[in-house]
């Protein structure tokens, strides 16, 4: 090697050494500062919490606090659903499966959540069925499972966030009640109008409560506010699905019991990434559960949550540091258990799979700007944190990506369980910690 080449090589390694040394110094500084923050936090003394921070550029974990312990993830579970969907579903998702036999068109559900969904409003399946000049027949039976996921709270059946799981969902599997200026309300889908019954007892506040086992919606003897809006899950069975289809299509739809042939054709529907964004930004449980069924449609003639989860764990998620207990798509179940370092791994896998930070961050809640952390951080057009929240009673987590003032990206998972303080106090502690990382490093 010539003296000139030796000089260049020496200079290169010197610069590399300085860079690595500086990076190592920053990471040590972060670790020290976080350790001090957690030890002195009055809020965190009263909660079981785990935290992990990962240097994306150096591919190195730089701080852990009980990161190998298991926590209830709540809607952080949707990160695992997100990655599974990215790996398993094509860009256009399957809206329906069908077969034409003589003068009949027989169709099967795929679990697609976008069929006239409140925000997505996809009409692919609707337009296809409307355009057919054949007799329409729906064949149920592909979904293998219960109306609710394992470990779901039965008394949340009346709340929009716990709609029933089904193979052919229509309009979010909910009834929308909307108040008006006349002190009355409208109902959509209209086919449920006759199911609404006024209570005789006086009440100061307007409310609607469905019967636990059937589609009887009791509403209070008081006027709703003009801006009143509520979505209440309807109880599902084959006849309800037929009624909704007939009402929507303005055509007769028959019921048959025919196994779906392996060569059944597919009608493509909504854009996968648009559906994922609608799942992530408002943390939509219904979409998450149905997407898991859609993944099952890719690998089986049955739609089964466990089948998708087992497949994902045994193929795409073999590198998780800790084996999770994963039972649903949304995180409604307290039976789900993940570690913070599992969450870090899924964030890294997602980042590499999307391979486009701008696109990824546009799909996630953004601190101070969009989604479930819009109001957690100060209002801004240039957010520095993009993360998924997860909240149940006594559970509040936040996991995602934080960009520092120096432009470096870190992955973090802050999981809090078993607290009796207010969720707002825990949220404020998370925001304080993530803001500290952004401002100082």
XYZ file of C-alpha atoms in Angstrom:
441
model
C 0.000 0.000 0.000
C 1.340 3.418 -0.973
C 1.897 6.131 1.686
C -1.032 8.064 0.162
C -3.364 5.049 0.407
C -2.193 4.364 3.952
C -3.005 7.947 4.892
C -6.529 7.655 3.398
C -7.180 4.363 5.203
C -5.954 5.800 8.515
C -8.185 8.847 8.075
C -11.210 6.621 7.257
C -10.768 4.440 10.324
C -10.151 7.472 12.510
C -13.431 9.046 11.317
C -15.245 5.745 11.826
C -13.840 5.444 15.341
C -14.901 8.998 16.186
C -18.394 8.376 14.760
C -18.877 5.109 16.625
C -17.504 6.648 19.778
C -19.886 9.578 19.507
C -22.830 7.233 18.858
C -21.870 5.060 21.806
C -21.533 8.159 23.982
C -24.994 9.407 22.998
C -26.565 6.028 23.703
C -24.930 5.886 27.126
C -26.183 9.385 27.845
C -29.742 8.369 26.856
C -29.549 5.268 29.045
C -28.368 7.270 32.049
C -31.010 9.952 31.609
C -33.855 7.464 31.213
C -32.753 5.468 34.218
C -32.816 8.619 36.313
C -36.227 9.667 34.973
C -37.812 6.315 35.788
C -36.335 6.174 39.294
C -37.647 9.620 40.216
C -41.108 9.335 38.609
C -43.907 9.499 41.184
C -46.438 8.165 38.639
C -44.440 5.082 37.669
C -44.027 3.993 41.288
C -47.664 2.924 41.199
C -47.638 0.951 37.948
C -46.076 -2.177 36.510
C -44.192 -0.919 33.470
C -41.676 -2.036 30.908
C -39.666 0.060 28.492
C -37.334 -0.618 25.592
C -35.441 1.789 23.323
C -33.708 0.615 20.155
C -31.221 2.389 17.909
C -32.517 1.689 14.410
C -29.346 2.842 12.653
C -26.947 0.810 14.805
C -29.482 -2.060 15.189
C -28.826 -2.092 18.906
C -30.966 -2.056 22.039
C -29.706 0.855 24.137
C -32.046 0.787 27.118
C -34.292 -1.804 28.754
C -36.446 -1.722 31.852
C -38.229 -5.071 32.377
C -38.311 -5.391 28.585
C -38.392 -9.196 28.768
C -41.449 -9.264 31.024
C -44.931 -9.853 29.636
C -47.605 -7.137 29.563
C -51.169 -6.896 28.279
C -50.632 -5.005 24.984
C -54.226 -3.851 24.307
C -54.203 -2.235 20.854
C -50.437 -2.559 20.494
C -51.565 -5.972 19.234
C -52.580 -4.202 16.017
C -48.882 -3.795 15.186
C -48.692 -7.574 14.832
C -51.860 -7.575 12.741
C -50.362 -4.774 10.630
C -47.197 -6.716 9.869
C -49.090 -9.963 9.203
C -51.345 -8.191 6.701
C -48.338 -6.609 4.973
C -46.849 -10.071 4.514
C -50.006 -11.987 3.588
C -52.406 -9.760 1.657
C -52.018 -8.396 -1.883
C -52.394 -4.699 -2.623
C -56.050 -5.215 -3.531
C -57.861 -7.295 -0.931
C -60.399 -10.018 -1.671
C -63.949 -8.637 -1.387
C -65.839 -11.831 -2.279
C -65.376 -15.375 -3.528
C -67.944 -16.656 -6.029
C -68.974 -19.304 -8.532
C -71.528 -19.174 -11.346
C -73.729 -22.241 -11.815
C -76.260 -22.105 -14.650
C -78.604 -19.220 -13.802
C -77.234 -18.758 -10.262
C -74.364 -16.828 -8.704
C -73.248 -18.297 -5.382
C -70.947 -16.193 -3.222
C -68.936 -16.628 -0.027
C -67.527 -14.063 2.383
C -63.815 -13.392 2.829
C -64.009 -11.380 6.045
C -63.431 -8.114 4.114
C -64.228 -5.228 6.529
C -64.460 -2.517 3.869
C -67.923 -3.410 2.450
C -69.688 -0.019 2.913
C -67.608 0.582 6.059
C -68.217 4.030 7.601
C -64.978 5.611 6.322
C -63.777 3.294 3.548
C -67.205 2.856 1.899
C -65.881 0.252 -0.542
C -68.519 -0.799 -3.102
C -66.583 -3.489 -4.982
C -68.673 -6.422 -3.735
C -71.899 -4.394 -3.918
C -71.320 -3.299 -7.512
C -70.378 -6.814 -8.602
C -73.529 -8.363 -7.116
C -75.726 -5.548 -8.444
C -74.366 -5.975 -11.970
C -75.133 -9.687 -12.101
C -78.210 -10.825 -14.021
C -78.216 -14.158 -12.214
C -80.058 -15.298 -9.120
C -78.000 -14.469 -6.027
C -77.291 -16.978 -3.265
C -75.154 -16.448 -0.178
C -73.486 -19.513 1.308
C -72.371 -19.043 4.937
C -70.139 -21.284 7.019
C -66.578 -20.274 6.151
C -65.997 -18.511 9.477
C -64.905 -20.858 12.254
C -65.192 -19.063 15.572
C -67.427 -17.178 17.981
C -69.052 -13.768 17.643
C -66.523 -12.406 20.139
C -62.826 -13.146 20.505
C -61.407 -15.143 23.431
C -61.290 -13.130 26.635
C -63.438 -10.253 25.382
C -65.655 -8.522 27.951
C -69.243 -9.667 27.388
C -70.748 -6.424 28.748
C -69.075 -4.375 25.993
C -71.413 -5.970 23.429
C -73.344 -2.674 23.104
C -70.245 -0.566 22.358
C -69.120 0.271 18.821
C -65.567 -0.901 19.529
C -66.695 -4.512 20.030
C -68.674 -5.338 16.898
C -69.198 -9.039 16.237
C -66.794 -10.968 13.992
C -68.268 -12.356 10.766
C -67.389 -13.739 7.340
C -69.418 -11.143 5.417
C -69.505 -7.914 7.438
C -71.660 -5.062 6.164
C -71.447 -1.414 7.311
C -69.053 -2.084 10.232
C -71.504 -4.669 11.639
C -73.092 -1.737 13.487
C -76.256 0.361 13.391
C -75.650 4.109 13.227
C -77.994 6.382 15.175
C -77.820 10.090 14.276
C -79.673 12.908 16.024
C -81.278 15.829 14.185
C -82.474 19.348 14.886
C -86.098 18.183 15.314
C -85.176 16.219 18.436
C -85.523 12.904 16.644
C -82.998 10.524 15.077
C -82.302 8.515 11.938
C -81.169 4.899 11.695
C -78.799 3.281 9.221
C -79.147 0.618 7.873
C -82.868 1.349 7.666
C -83.738 -2.343 7.815
C -83.283 -2.082 11.606
C -85.878 0.701 12.026
C -88.592 -1.695 13.194
C -86.206 -3.090 15.825
C -86.122 0.185 17.812
C -88.385 0.329 20.869
C -88.958 3.386 23.073
C -88.621 2.870 26.837
C -91.453 4.202 28.965
C -89.226 5.289 31.876
C -88.148 8.946 31.867
C -84.459 9.707 31.420
C -82.519 12.955 31.279
C -80.009 11.636 28.767
C -80.724 9.962 25.453
C -79.233 6.490 25.034
C -79.715 3.332 22.988
C -79.119 -0.149 24.372
C -79.518 -3.362 22.414
C -80.840 -6.526 23.963
C -77.957 -8.886 24.735
C -79.240 -11.796 22.634
C -81.312 -10.234 19.856
C -81.764 -7.165 17.675
C -84.069 -5.150 19.902
C -82.729 -1.636 20.420
C -84.292 0.167 23.395
C -83.971 3.946 23.398
C -84.712 6.347 26.208
C -87.783 8.542 26.487
C -85.837 11.758 25.866
C -84.733 13.733 22.824
C -81.228 13.248 21.431
C -79.003 16.280 20.843
C -78.773 17.436 17.236
C -75.117 16.340 17.112
C -75.779 12.920 18.695
C -74.042 10.050 16.898
C -73.584 6.491 18.048
C -72.835 3.147 16.467
C -74.244 0.057 18.187
C -73.269 -3.478 17.099
C -76.105 -5.575 15.742
C -76.469 -9.263 16.573
C -75.451 -11.441 13.657
C -76.995 -14.520 12.092
C -77.539 -15.707 8.513
C -81.008 -14.172 8.263
C -79.756 -10.766 9.390
C -77.052 -10.916 6.721
C -79.620 -11.860 4.054
C -81.910 -9.002 5.098
C -79.041 -6.511 4.923
C -77.936 -7.769 1.514
C -81.469 -7.680 0.107
C -82.051 -4.189 1.518
C -78.751 -2.893 0.141
C -78.959 -4.578 -3.260
C -82.726 -4.063 -3.667
C -82.886 -7.651 -4.821
C -83.746 -11.060 -3.450
C -80.820 -13.023 -2.014
C -81.263 -16.707 -1.241
C -79.471 -18.886 1.292
C -77.639 -22.100 0.369
C -75.234 -24.358 2.193
C -72.537 -25.235 -0.317
C -68.837 -25.659 0.523
C -66.675 -23.198 -1.364
C -64.833 -24.927 -4.227
C -61.070 -24.509 -4.374
C -61.335 -22.845 -7.793
C -63.869 -20.227 -6.640
C -63.179 -16.891 -8.302
C -62.268 -13.726 -6.398
C -63.601 -10.193 -6.653
C -60.902 -7.732 -5.640
C -61.863 -4.782 -3.498
C -60.321 -2.019 -1.412
C -56.692 -0.947 -1.329
C -54.878 -2.838 1.427
C -52.888 0.134 2.697
C -55.985 2.339 2.887
C -57.673 -0.317 5.035
C -54.579 -0.620 7.245
C -54.442 3.148 7.723
C -58.089 3.173 8.778
C -57.287 0.421 11.271
C -54.261 2.216 12.723
C -55.217 5.904 12.939
C -58.448 5.556 14.984
C -57.416 2.101 16.301
C -60.398 0.334 14.746
C -60.970 -3.056 16.419
C -63.539 -4.229 13.866
C -61.138 -3.752 10.942
C -58.310 -5.469 12.815
C -60.364 -8.589 13.535
C -61.676 -8.840 10.001
C -58.213 -8.379 8.456
C -57.019 -11.422 10.381
C -59.846 -13.396 8.744
C -58.868 -12.015 5.337
C -55.372 -13.399 5.898
C -56.919 -16.781 6.652
C -58.711 -16.553 3.294
C -55.269 -16.518 1.638
C -54.199 -19.859 3.113
C -57.386 -21.820 3.752
C -60.973 -22.482 2.723
C -62.019 -21.579 6.277
C -61.754 -18.198 7.995
C -60.202 -18.656 11.410
C -58.340 -16.197 13.626
C -56.143 -18.841 15.264
C -55.134 -20.251 11.888
C -53.770 -16.869 10.762
C -51.987 -16.193 14.064
C -50.351 -19.623 14.157
C -49.263 -19.262 10.533
C -47.740 -15.810 11.139
C -45.894 -16.943 14.277
C -44.481 -20.008 12.515
C -43.370 -18.191 9.364
C -42.808 -14.436 9.614
C -42.290 -14.063 13.361
C -39.759 -16.749 14.225
C -37.218 -14.107 15.243
C -39.291 -12.648 18.091
C -37.134 -12.661 21.235
C -40.005 -13.896 23.447
C -42.857 -16.198 22.476
C -46.068 -14.136 22.790
C -49.541 -15.236 23.753
C -51.464 -13.794 20.808
C -55.192 -14.553 20.555
C -56.979 -11.811 18.553
C -56.376 -9.150 15.928
C -57.411 -6.048 17.834
C -56.073 -6.392 21.386
C -59.485 -6.423 23.070
C -58.502 -9.577 24.942
C -56.466 -9.490 28.155
C -55.255 -12.957 27.201
C -52.814 -11.287 24.784
C -49.347 -11.015 26.338
C -46.279 -9.439 24.711
C -42.950 -8.143 25.947
C -41.607 -4.664 25.119
C -38.726 -6.228 23.212
C -41.244 -8.223 21.123
C -42.860 -4.906 20.245
C -39.473 -3.454 19.292
C -38.870 -6.391 16.969
C -42.215 -6.016 15.218
C -41.573 -2.275 14.777
C -38.239 -3.070 13.149
C -39.815 -5.694 10.871
C -42.558 -3.256 9.857
C -40.015 -0.505 9.132
C -38.010 -2.809 6.855
C -41.075 -4.306 5.157
C -42.627 -0.952 4.234
C -39.151 0.334 3.310
C -40.441 3.885 3.056
C -40.443 5.954 6.270
C -42.693 8.688 4.866
C -45.309 6.163 3.777
C -45.125 4.268 7.071
C -45.395 7.374 9.242
C -48.413 8.580 7.229
C -50.224 5.356 8.163
C -49.548 5.679 11.899
C -50.960 8.045 14.539
C -48.731 11.127 14.654
C -48.123 13.086 17.844
C -49.842 16.476 17.690
C -51.254 15.849 14.223
C -53.311 12.680 13.613
C -54.868 9.585 15.088
C -54.950 8.433 18.696
C -51.972 10.575 19.785
C -53.108 13.765 18.046
C -53.990 15.412 21.341
C -51.366 13.719 23.511
C -48.530 15.853 22.091
C -48.500 19.591 21.297
C -50.182 20.519 18.016
C -47.726 20.546 15.119
C -47.403 20.083 11.367
C -44.055 18.354 11.877
C -44.578 15.513 14.352
C -41.584 13.728 15.843
C -43.371 10.631 17.157
C -45.386 8.059 15.198
C -46.840 5.400 17.436
C -49.624 2.974 18.263
C -51.435 3.298 21.549
C -53.112 0.520 23.518
C -55.672 1.214 26.234
C -57.886 -0.890 28.498
C -58.857 -0.263 32.114
C -55.545 -0.232 33.997
C -53.575 -0.566 30.732
C -51.990 2.165 28.630
C -49.152 1.549 26.196
C -47.446 3.477 23.444
C -45.008 1.960 20.968
C -43.521 3.348 17.796
C -40.877 5.585 16.265
C -39.367 8.776 17.684
C -37.204 11.107 15.610
C -34.703 13.216 17.527
C -33.798 16.833 16.821
C -30.571 15.545 15.292
C -32.590 13.432 12.851
C -31.958 10.022 14.340
C -34.765 7.444 14.529
C -35.293 5.272 17.592
C -37.861 2.536 18.190
C -39.563 2.514 21.580
C -42.117 0.530 23.523
C -43.520 1.903 26.775
C -45.956 -0.585 28.361
C -47.948 0.204 31.508
C -50.223 -2.295 33.281
C -52.013 -2.645 36.614
C -52.257 1.029 37.534
C -55.073 2.727 39.437
C -54.058 6.299 38.588
C -55.814 8.001 35.699
C -54.873 7.038 32.159
C -54.123 10.717 31.507
C -51.382 10.651 34.175
C -49.748 7.620 32.536
C -50.109 9.200 29.111
C -48.419 12.381 30.338
C -45.498 10.328 31.675
C -45.073 8.604 28.318
C -45.183 11.931 26.464
C -42.624 13.404 28.860
C -40.232 10.498 28.285
C -40.529 10.425 24.499
C -40.238 14.219 24.284
C -37.072 14.024 26.404
C -35.550 11.592 23.905
C -36.550 13.835 20.992
C -35.195 17.048 22.531
C -31.897 15.821 23.942
C -30.518 13.392 21.408
